[in-house]
Coordinates of C-alpha atoms and ligand atoms in Angstrom, one line a residue:
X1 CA -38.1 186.8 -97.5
X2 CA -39.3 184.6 -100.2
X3 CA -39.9 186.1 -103.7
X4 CA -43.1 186.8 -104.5
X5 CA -45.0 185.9 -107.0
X6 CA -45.8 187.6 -110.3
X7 CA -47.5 185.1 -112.7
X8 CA -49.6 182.1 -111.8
X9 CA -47.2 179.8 -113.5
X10 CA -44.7 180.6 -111.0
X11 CA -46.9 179.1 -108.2
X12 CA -45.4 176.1 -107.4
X13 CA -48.6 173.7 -107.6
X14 CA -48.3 174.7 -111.7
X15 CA -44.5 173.7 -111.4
X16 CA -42.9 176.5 -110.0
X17 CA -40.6 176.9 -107.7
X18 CA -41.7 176.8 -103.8
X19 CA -41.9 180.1 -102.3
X20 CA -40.4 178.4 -98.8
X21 CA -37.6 176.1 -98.9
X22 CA -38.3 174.6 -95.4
X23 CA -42.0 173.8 -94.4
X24 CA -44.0 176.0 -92.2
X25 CA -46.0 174.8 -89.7
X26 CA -49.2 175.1 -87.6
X27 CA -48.0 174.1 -84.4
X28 CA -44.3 174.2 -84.2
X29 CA -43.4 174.0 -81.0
X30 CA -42.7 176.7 -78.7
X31 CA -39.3 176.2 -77.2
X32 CA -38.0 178.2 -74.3
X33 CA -35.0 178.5 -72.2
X34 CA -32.7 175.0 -73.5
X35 CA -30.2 175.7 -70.8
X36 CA -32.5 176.3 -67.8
X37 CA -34.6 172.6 -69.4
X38 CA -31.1 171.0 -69.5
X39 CA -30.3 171.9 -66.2
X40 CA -33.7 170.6 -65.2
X41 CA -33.1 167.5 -66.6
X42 CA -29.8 167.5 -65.5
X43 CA -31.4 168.0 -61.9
X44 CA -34.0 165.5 -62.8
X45 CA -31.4 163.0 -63.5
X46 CA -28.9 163.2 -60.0
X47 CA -32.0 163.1 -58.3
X48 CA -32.9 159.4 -59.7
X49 CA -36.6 160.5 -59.7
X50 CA -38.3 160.3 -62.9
X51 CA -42.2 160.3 -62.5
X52 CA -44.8 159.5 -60.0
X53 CA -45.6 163.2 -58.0
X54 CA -41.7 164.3 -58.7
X55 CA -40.9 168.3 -57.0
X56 CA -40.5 168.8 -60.8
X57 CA -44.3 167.8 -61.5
X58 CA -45.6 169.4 -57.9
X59 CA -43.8 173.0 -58.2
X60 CA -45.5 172.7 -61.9
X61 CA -48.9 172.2 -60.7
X62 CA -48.3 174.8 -57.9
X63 CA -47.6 177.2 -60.4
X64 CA -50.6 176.4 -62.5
X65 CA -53.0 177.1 -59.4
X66 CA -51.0 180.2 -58.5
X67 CA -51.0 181.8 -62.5
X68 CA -55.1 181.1 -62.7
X69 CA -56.0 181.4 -59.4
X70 CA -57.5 177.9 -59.3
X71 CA -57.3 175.7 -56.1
X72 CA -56.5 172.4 -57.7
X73 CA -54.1 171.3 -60.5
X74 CA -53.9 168.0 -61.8
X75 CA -51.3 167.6 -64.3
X76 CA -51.7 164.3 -66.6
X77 CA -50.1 162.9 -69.5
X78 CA -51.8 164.2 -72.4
X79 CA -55.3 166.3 -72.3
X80 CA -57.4 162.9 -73.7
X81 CA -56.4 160.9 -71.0
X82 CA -57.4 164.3 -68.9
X83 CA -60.7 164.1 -70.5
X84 CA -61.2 160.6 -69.6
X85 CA -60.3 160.6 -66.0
X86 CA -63.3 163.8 -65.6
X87 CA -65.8 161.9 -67.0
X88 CA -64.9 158.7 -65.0
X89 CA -64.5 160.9 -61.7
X90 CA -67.4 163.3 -62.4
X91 CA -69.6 159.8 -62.8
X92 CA -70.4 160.9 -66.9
X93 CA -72.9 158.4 -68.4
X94 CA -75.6 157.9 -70.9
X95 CA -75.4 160.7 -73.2
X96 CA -73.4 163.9 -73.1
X97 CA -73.8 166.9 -74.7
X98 CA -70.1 168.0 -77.0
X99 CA -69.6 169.9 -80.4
X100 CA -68.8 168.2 -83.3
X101 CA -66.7 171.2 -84.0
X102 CA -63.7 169.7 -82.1
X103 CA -60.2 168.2 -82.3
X104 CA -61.6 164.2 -82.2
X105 CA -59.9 163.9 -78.9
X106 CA -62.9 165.1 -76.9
X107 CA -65.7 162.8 -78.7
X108 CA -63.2 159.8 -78.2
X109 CA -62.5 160.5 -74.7
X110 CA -66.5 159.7 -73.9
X111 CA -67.0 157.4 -76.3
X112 CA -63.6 155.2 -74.9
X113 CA -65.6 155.3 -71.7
X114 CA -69.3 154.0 -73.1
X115 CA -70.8 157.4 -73.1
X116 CA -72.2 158.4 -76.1
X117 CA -71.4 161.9 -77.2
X118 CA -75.2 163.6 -78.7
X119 CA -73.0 166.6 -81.0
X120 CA -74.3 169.8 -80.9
X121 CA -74.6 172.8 -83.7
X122 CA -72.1 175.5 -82.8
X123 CA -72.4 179.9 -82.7
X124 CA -70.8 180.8 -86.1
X125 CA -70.0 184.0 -84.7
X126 CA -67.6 182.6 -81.7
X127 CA -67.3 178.6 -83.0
X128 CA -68.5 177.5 -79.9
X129 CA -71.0 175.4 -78.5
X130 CA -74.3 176.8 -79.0
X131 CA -76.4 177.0 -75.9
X132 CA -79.8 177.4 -77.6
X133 CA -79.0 174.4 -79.3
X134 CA -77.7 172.3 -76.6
X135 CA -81.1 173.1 -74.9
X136 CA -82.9 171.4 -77.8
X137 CA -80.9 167.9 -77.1
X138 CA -81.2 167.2 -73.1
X139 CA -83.1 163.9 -72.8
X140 CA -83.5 161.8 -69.6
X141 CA -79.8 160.2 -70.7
X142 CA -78.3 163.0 -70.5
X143 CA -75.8 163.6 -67.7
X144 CA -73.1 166.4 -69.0
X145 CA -72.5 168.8 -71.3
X146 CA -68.4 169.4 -72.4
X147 CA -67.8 172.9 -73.6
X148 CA -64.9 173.3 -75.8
X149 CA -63.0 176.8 -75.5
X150 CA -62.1 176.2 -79.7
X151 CA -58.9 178.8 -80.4
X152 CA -59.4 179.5 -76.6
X153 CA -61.8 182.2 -77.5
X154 CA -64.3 181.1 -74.2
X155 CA -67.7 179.3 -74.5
X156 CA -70.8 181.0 -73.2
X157 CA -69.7 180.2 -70.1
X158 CA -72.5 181.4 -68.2
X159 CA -75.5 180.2 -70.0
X160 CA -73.7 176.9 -70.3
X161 CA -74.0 176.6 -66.3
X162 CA -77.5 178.3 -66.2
X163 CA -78.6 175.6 -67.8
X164 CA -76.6 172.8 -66.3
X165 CA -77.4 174.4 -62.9
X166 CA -81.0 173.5 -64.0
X167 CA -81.3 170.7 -65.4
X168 CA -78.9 168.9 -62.9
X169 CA -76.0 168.0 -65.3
X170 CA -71.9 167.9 -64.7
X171 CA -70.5 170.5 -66.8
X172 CA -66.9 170.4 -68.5
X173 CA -64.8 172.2 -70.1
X174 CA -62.4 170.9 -73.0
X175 CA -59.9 174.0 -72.3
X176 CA -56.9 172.1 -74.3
X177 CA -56.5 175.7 -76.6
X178 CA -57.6 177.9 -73.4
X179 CA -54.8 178.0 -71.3
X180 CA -53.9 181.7 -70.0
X181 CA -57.3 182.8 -71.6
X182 CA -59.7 184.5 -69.3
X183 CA -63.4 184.5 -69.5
X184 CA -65.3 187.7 -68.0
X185 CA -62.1 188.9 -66.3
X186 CA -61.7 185.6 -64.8
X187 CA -58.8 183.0 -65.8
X188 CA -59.9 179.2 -67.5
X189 CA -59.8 176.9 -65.2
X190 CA -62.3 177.4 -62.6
X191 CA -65.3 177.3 -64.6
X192 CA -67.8 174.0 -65.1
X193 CA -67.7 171.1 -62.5
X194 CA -63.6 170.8 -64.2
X195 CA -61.6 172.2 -67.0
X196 CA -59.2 170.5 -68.8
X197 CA -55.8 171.8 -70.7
X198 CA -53.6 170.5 -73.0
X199 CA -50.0 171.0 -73.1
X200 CA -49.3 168.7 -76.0
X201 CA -46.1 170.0 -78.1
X202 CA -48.6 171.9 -80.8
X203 CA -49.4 174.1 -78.2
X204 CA -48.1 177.6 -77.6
X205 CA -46.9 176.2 -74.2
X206 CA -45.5 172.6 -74.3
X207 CA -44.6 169.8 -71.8
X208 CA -43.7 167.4 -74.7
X209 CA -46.9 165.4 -74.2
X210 CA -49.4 166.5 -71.4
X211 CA -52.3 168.0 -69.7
X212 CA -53.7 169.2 -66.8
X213 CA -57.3 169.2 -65.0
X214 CA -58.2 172.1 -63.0
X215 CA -61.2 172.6 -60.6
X216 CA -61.6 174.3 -57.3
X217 CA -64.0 171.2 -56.1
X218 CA -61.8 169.5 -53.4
X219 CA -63.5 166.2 -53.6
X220 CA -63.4 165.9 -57.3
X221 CA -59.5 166.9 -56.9
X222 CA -58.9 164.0 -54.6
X223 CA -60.7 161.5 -57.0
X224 CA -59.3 162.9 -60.1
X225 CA -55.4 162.4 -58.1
X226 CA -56.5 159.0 -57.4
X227 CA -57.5 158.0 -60.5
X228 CA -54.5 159.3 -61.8
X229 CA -52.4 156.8 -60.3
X230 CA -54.1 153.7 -60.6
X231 CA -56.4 154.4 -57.9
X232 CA -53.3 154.0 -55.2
X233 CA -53.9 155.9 -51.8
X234 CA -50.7 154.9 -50.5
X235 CA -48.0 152.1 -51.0
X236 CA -50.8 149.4 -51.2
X237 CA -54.2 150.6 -50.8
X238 CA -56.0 151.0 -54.0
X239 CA -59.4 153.0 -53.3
X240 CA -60.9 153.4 -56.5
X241 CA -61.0 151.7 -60.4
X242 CA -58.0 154.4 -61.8
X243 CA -55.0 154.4 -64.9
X244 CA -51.8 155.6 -65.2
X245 CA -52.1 159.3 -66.3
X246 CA -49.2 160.6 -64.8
X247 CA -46.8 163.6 -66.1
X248 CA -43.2 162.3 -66.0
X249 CA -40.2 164.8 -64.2
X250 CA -39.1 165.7 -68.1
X251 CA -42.4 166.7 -68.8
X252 CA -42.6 168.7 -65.6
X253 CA -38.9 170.4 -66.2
X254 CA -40.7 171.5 -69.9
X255 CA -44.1 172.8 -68.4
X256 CA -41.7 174.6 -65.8
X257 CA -38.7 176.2 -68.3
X258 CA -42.1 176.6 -70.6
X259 CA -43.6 178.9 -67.9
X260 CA -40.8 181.1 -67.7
X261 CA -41.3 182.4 -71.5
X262 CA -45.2 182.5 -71.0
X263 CA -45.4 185.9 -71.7
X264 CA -42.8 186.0 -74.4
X265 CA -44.8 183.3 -76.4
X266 CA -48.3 185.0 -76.0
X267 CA -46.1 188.2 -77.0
X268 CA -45.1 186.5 -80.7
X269 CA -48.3 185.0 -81.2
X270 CA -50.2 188.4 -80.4
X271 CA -48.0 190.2 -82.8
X272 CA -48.1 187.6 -85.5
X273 CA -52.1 187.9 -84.9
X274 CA -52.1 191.3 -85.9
X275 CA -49.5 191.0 -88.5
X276 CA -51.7 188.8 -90.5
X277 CA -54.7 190.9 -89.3
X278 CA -53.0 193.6 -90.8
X279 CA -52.3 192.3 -94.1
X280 CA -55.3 190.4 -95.2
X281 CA -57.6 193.1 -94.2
X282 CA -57.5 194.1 -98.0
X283 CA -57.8 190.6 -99.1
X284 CA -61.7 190.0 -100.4
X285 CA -63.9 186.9 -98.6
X286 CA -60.6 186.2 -96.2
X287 CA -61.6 187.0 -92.6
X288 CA -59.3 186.3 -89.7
X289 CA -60.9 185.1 -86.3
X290 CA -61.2 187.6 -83.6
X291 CA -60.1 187.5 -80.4
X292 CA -61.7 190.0 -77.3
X293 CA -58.5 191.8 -76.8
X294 CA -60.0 193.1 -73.5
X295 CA -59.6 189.3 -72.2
X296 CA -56.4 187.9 -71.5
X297 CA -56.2 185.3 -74.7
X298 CA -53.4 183.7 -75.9
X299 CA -53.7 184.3 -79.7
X300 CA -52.1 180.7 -80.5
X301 CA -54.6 179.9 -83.3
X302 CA -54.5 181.9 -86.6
X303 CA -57.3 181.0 -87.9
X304 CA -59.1 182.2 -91.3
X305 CA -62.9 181.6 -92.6
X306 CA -62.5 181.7 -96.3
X307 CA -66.3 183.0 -98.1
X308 CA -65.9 181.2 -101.6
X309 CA -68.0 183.5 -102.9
X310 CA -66.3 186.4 -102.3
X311 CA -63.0 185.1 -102.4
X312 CA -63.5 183.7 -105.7
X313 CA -61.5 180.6 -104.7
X314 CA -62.7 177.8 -102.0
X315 CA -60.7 177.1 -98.5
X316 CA -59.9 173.5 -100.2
X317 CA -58.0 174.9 -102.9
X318 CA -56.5 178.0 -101.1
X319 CA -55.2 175.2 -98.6
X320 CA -53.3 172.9 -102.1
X321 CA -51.8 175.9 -103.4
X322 CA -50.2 176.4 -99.6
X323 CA -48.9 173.3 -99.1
X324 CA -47.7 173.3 -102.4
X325 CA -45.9 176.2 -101.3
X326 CA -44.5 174.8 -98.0
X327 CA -47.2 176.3 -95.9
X328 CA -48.8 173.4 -94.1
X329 CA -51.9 174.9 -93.4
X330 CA -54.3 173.1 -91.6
X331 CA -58.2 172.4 -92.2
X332 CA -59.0 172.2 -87.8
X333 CA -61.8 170.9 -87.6
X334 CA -62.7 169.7 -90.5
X335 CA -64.9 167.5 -91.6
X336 CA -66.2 167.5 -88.1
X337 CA -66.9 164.7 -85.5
X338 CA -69.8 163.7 -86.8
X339 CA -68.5 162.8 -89.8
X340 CA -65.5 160.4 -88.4
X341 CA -65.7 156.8 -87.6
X342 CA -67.6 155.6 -85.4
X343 CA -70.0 159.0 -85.0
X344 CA -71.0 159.0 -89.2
X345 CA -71.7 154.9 -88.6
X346 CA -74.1 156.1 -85.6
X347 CA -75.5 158.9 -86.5
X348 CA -75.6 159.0 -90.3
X349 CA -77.7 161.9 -90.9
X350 CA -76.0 164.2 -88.3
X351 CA -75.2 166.7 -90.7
X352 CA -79.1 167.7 -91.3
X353 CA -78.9 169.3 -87.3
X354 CA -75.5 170.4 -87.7
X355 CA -75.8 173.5 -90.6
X356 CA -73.3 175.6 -89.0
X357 CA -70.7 173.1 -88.2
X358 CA -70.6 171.6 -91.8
X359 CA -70.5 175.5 -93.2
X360 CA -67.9 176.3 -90.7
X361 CA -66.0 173.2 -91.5
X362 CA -65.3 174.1 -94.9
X363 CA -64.6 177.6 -94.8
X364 CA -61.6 177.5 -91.6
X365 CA -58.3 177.4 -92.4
X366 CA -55.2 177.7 -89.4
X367 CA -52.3 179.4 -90.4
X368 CA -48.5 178.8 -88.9
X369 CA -47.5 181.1 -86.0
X370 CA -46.0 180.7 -82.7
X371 CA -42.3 181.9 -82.2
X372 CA -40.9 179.6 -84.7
X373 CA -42.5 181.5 -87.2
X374 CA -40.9 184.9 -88.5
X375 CA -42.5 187.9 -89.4
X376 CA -40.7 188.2 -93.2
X377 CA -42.8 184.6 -93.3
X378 CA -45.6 185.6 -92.2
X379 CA -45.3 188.5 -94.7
X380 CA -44.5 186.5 -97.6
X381 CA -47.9 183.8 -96.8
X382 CA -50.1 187.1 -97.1
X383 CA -48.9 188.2 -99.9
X384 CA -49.6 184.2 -101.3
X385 CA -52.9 184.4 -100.0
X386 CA -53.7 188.1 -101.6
X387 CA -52.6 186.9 -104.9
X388 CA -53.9 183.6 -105.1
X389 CA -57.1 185.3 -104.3
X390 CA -56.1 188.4 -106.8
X391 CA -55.9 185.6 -109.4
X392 CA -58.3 183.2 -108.7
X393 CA -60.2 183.0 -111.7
X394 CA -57.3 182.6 -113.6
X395 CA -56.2 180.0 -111.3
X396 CA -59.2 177.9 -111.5
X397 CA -59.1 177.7 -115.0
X398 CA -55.9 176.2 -115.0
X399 CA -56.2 174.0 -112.4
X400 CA -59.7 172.8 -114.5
X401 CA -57.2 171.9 -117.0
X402 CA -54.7 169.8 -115.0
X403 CA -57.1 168.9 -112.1
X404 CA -55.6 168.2 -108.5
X405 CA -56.8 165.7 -106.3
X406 CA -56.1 167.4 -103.2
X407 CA -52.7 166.4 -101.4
X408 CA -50.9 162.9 -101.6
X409 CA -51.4 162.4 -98.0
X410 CA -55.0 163.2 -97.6
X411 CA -57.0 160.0 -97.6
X412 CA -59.3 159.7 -100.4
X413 CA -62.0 159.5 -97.5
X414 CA -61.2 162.3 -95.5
X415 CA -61.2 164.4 -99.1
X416 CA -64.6 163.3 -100.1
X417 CA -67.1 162.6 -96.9
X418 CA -69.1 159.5 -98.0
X419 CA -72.2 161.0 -95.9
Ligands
LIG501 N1 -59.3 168.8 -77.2 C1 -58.9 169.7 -78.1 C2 -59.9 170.7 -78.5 C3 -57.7 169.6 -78.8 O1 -57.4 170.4 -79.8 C4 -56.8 168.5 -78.5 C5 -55.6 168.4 -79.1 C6 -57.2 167.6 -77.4 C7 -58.4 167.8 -76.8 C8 -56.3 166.5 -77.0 O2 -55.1 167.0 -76.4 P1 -53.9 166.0 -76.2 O3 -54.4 164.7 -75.7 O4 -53.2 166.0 -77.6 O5 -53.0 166.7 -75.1 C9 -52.5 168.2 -83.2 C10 -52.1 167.8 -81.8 O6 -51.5 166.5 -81.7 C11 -53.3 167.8 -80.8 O7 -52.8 167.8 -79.5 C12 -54.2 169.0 -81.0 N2 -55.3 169.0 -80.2 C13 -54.6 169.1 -82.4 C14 -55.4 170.4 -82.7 O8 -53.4 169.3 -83.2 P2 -52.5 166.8 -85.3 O9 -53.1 165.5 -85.7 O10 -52.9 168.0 -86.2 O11 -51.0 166.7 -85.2 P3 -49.8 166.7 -86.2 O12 -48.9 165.6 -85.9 O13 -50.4 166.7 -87.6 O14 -49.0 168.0 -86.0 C15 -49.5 169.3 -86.3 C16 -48.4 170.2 -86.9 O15 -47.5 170.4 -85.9 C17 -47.7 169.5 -88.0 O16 -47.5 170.4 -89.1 C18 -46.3 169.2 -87.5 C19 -46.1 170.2 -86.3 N3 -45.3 169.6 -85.3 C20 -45.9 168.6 -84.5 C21 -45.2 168.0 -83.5 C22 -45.9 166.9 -82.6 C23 -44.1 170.0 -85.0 O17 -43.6 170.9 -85.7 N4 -43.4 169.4 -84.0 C24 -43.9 168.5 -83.2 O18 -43.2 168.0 -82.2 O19 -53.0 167.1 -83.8

């Protein structure tokens, strides 16, 4: 276990030594059985198949439908490209109706495709989409609203398809954080017109790169399989405009071996949860994001709100004094959609309806877990955060004295919104 700290001087963004060695991550990447992946791609390899609807890729999707109880599973190359092929097939245009509180992935995906996204003000009490205020932005452009499960704590689902049952609108669901999550009692998946996961390598459960849609609409499953491949119905029949968002046999073998340590990741990542629960508890103006532990969640996002006031130190400089460290905390999703190119060009004075997403987006702050990460670590980074808080008067003053310009590889725009 690293030493902790006694005096501020030893804190390694004054010069002392860093409490870890070897970086710590958000996001490492759960890893599960090597031998039964090299097999796989041992397997993969005899059989000369290496994409294009491979056994690897249909037993994967198979077992996606089986595990949420969805009917169809549409495994794709990354969740963006998963995005794009729902808008396309669910006929998305005009305007939609997203968060701004959102990996950029799911603003781009519309955009990419012409439609504008109209970013909504989120619940600060869930960091979802908020449905009183999506409401307030349906115009006659309008034709979708895309729910994002953020931390894969579930949007409102129900209100969210009250009021796209009413006002006639496709409704999605970003689920890229949500997999294994359930909602009411019932898995992600099968909500909205179409949900879409992520199975990128930062997530607890990896296929390198990938994604997956899931819907239990069987025409939208035949168009979204379509599109998929180009639009190719058989050897030379191409019904529909499509791309190539296929999952390749390698990715498959990963999603498969990945699937056997499901419950062995969620497992680590719900007792990291409450080791960190545990231990900043006595930590002033650090809160930790709460899951419903009567819900099936997946506790892959540690996730703190940091109240300067209280805490006596901001989430900015909390987060230099990690790094500095060798924690590579992360500031998700900061500064917000709204105010990356080309939304703040559009939209310039976005943040004015967006209060809670530009409070929110300073105050989160992820921290490392997953199985790569060990207790002893996850000890030593409360023990940081409790006495960089302990100390943070102290600690201010001295940075005042030898400011910091935040970290060498943060743009100077993405320190200092121009907006
Ligand atoms: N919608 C939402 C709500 C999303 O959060 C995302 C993705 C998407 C849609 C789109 O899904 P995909 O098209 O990616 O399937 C990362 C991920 O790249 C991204 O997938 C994820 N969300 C987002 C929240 O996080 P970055 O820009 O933070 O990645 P990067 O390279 O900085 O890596 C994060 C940390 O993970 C680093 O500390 C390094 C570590 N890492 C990363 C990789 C790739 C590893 O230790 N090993 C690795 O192999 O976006």
């Amino acid at each position: 276990m690293p030493p902790i700290k006694s005096r501020i001087e030893e804190l390694a963004i004054f010069g002392g030594k860093a409490a870890f060695d070897i970086a710590v991550h958000v996001g490492r990447p759960n890893i599960g059985d090597r031998r039964a992946l090299l097999k796989r791609i041992n397997d993969l390899l005899d059989r000369n198949w290496l994409t294009n609807d491979g056994p690897f890729l249909q037993e994967f999707e198979q077992r996606i439908c089986g595990l949420i109880g969805v009917k169809h599973c549409i495994a794709v190359c990354n969740a963006t490209i998963g995005l794009e092929i729902a808008i396309k097939a669910l006929g998305l245009s005009g305007e939609v109706i997203v968060p701004s509180f959102t990996f950029i992935a799911t603003a781009h995906a519309l955009r990419w495709h012409g439609v504008t996204p109209v970013f909504c003000d989120l619940d600060s009490s869930t960091h979802n989409i908020d449905p009183l205020r999506v409401v307030e932005l349906i115009t006659k452009r309008t034709s979708g609203i895309i729910g994002v499960h953020v931390w894969g704590r579930p949007c409102d689902v129900c209100t969210l398809a009250d009021l796209a049952r009413r006002h006639n609108l496709k409704l999605v669901f970003d689920a890229a954080h949500a997999f294994a999550c359930s909602y009411k009692g019932r898995m992600i998946g099968g909500f909205g017109n179409a949900e879409i996961f992520s199975f990128h390598a930062t997530k607890f459960l990896n296929t390198f790169e990938g994604g997956a849609i899931a819907t239990d609409n069987d025409d939208l499953a035949a168009k979204v399989r379509l599109m998929r491949n180009f639009g190719f119905a058989d050897l030379d029949t191409v019904m529909t405009l499509g791309t190539n968002g296929k999952m390749n046999e390698a990715s498959a073998a990963m999603g498969l071996t990945s699937l056997e340590s499901l419950d062995s990741f969620i497992e680590a990542n719900r007792c990291n949860y409450h080791l960190y629960q545990q231990q900043l508890t006595r930590v002033p103006g650090i809160s930790l994001s709460r899951y419903e532990e009567d819900e099936k969640c997946n506790y892959q996002y540690v996730v703190l709100e940091i109240d300067e006031a209280v805490a006596g130190i901001s989430r900015d400089i909390l987060d230099d004094i990690l790094w500095a460290e060798n924690v590579l905390s992360r500031r998700y999703f900061y500064p917000g959609c709204h105010r990356m190119e080309p939304y703040r060009t559009d939209e310039p004075q976005a943040r004015l309806r967006l209060p809670q997403t530009e409070r929110l987006a300073k105050m989160v702050l992820c921290l490392p877990t997953g199985s790569a990460v060990s207790s002893a670590e996850i000890t030593a980074i409360c023990a940081l955060i409790e006495f960089i808080v302990k100390h943070a008067e102290a600690v201010k003053e001295r940075l005042s004295m030898k400011p910091i310009f935040g970290h060498p590889w943060r743009s100077a725009s993405s320190q200092e919104p121009h907006i």
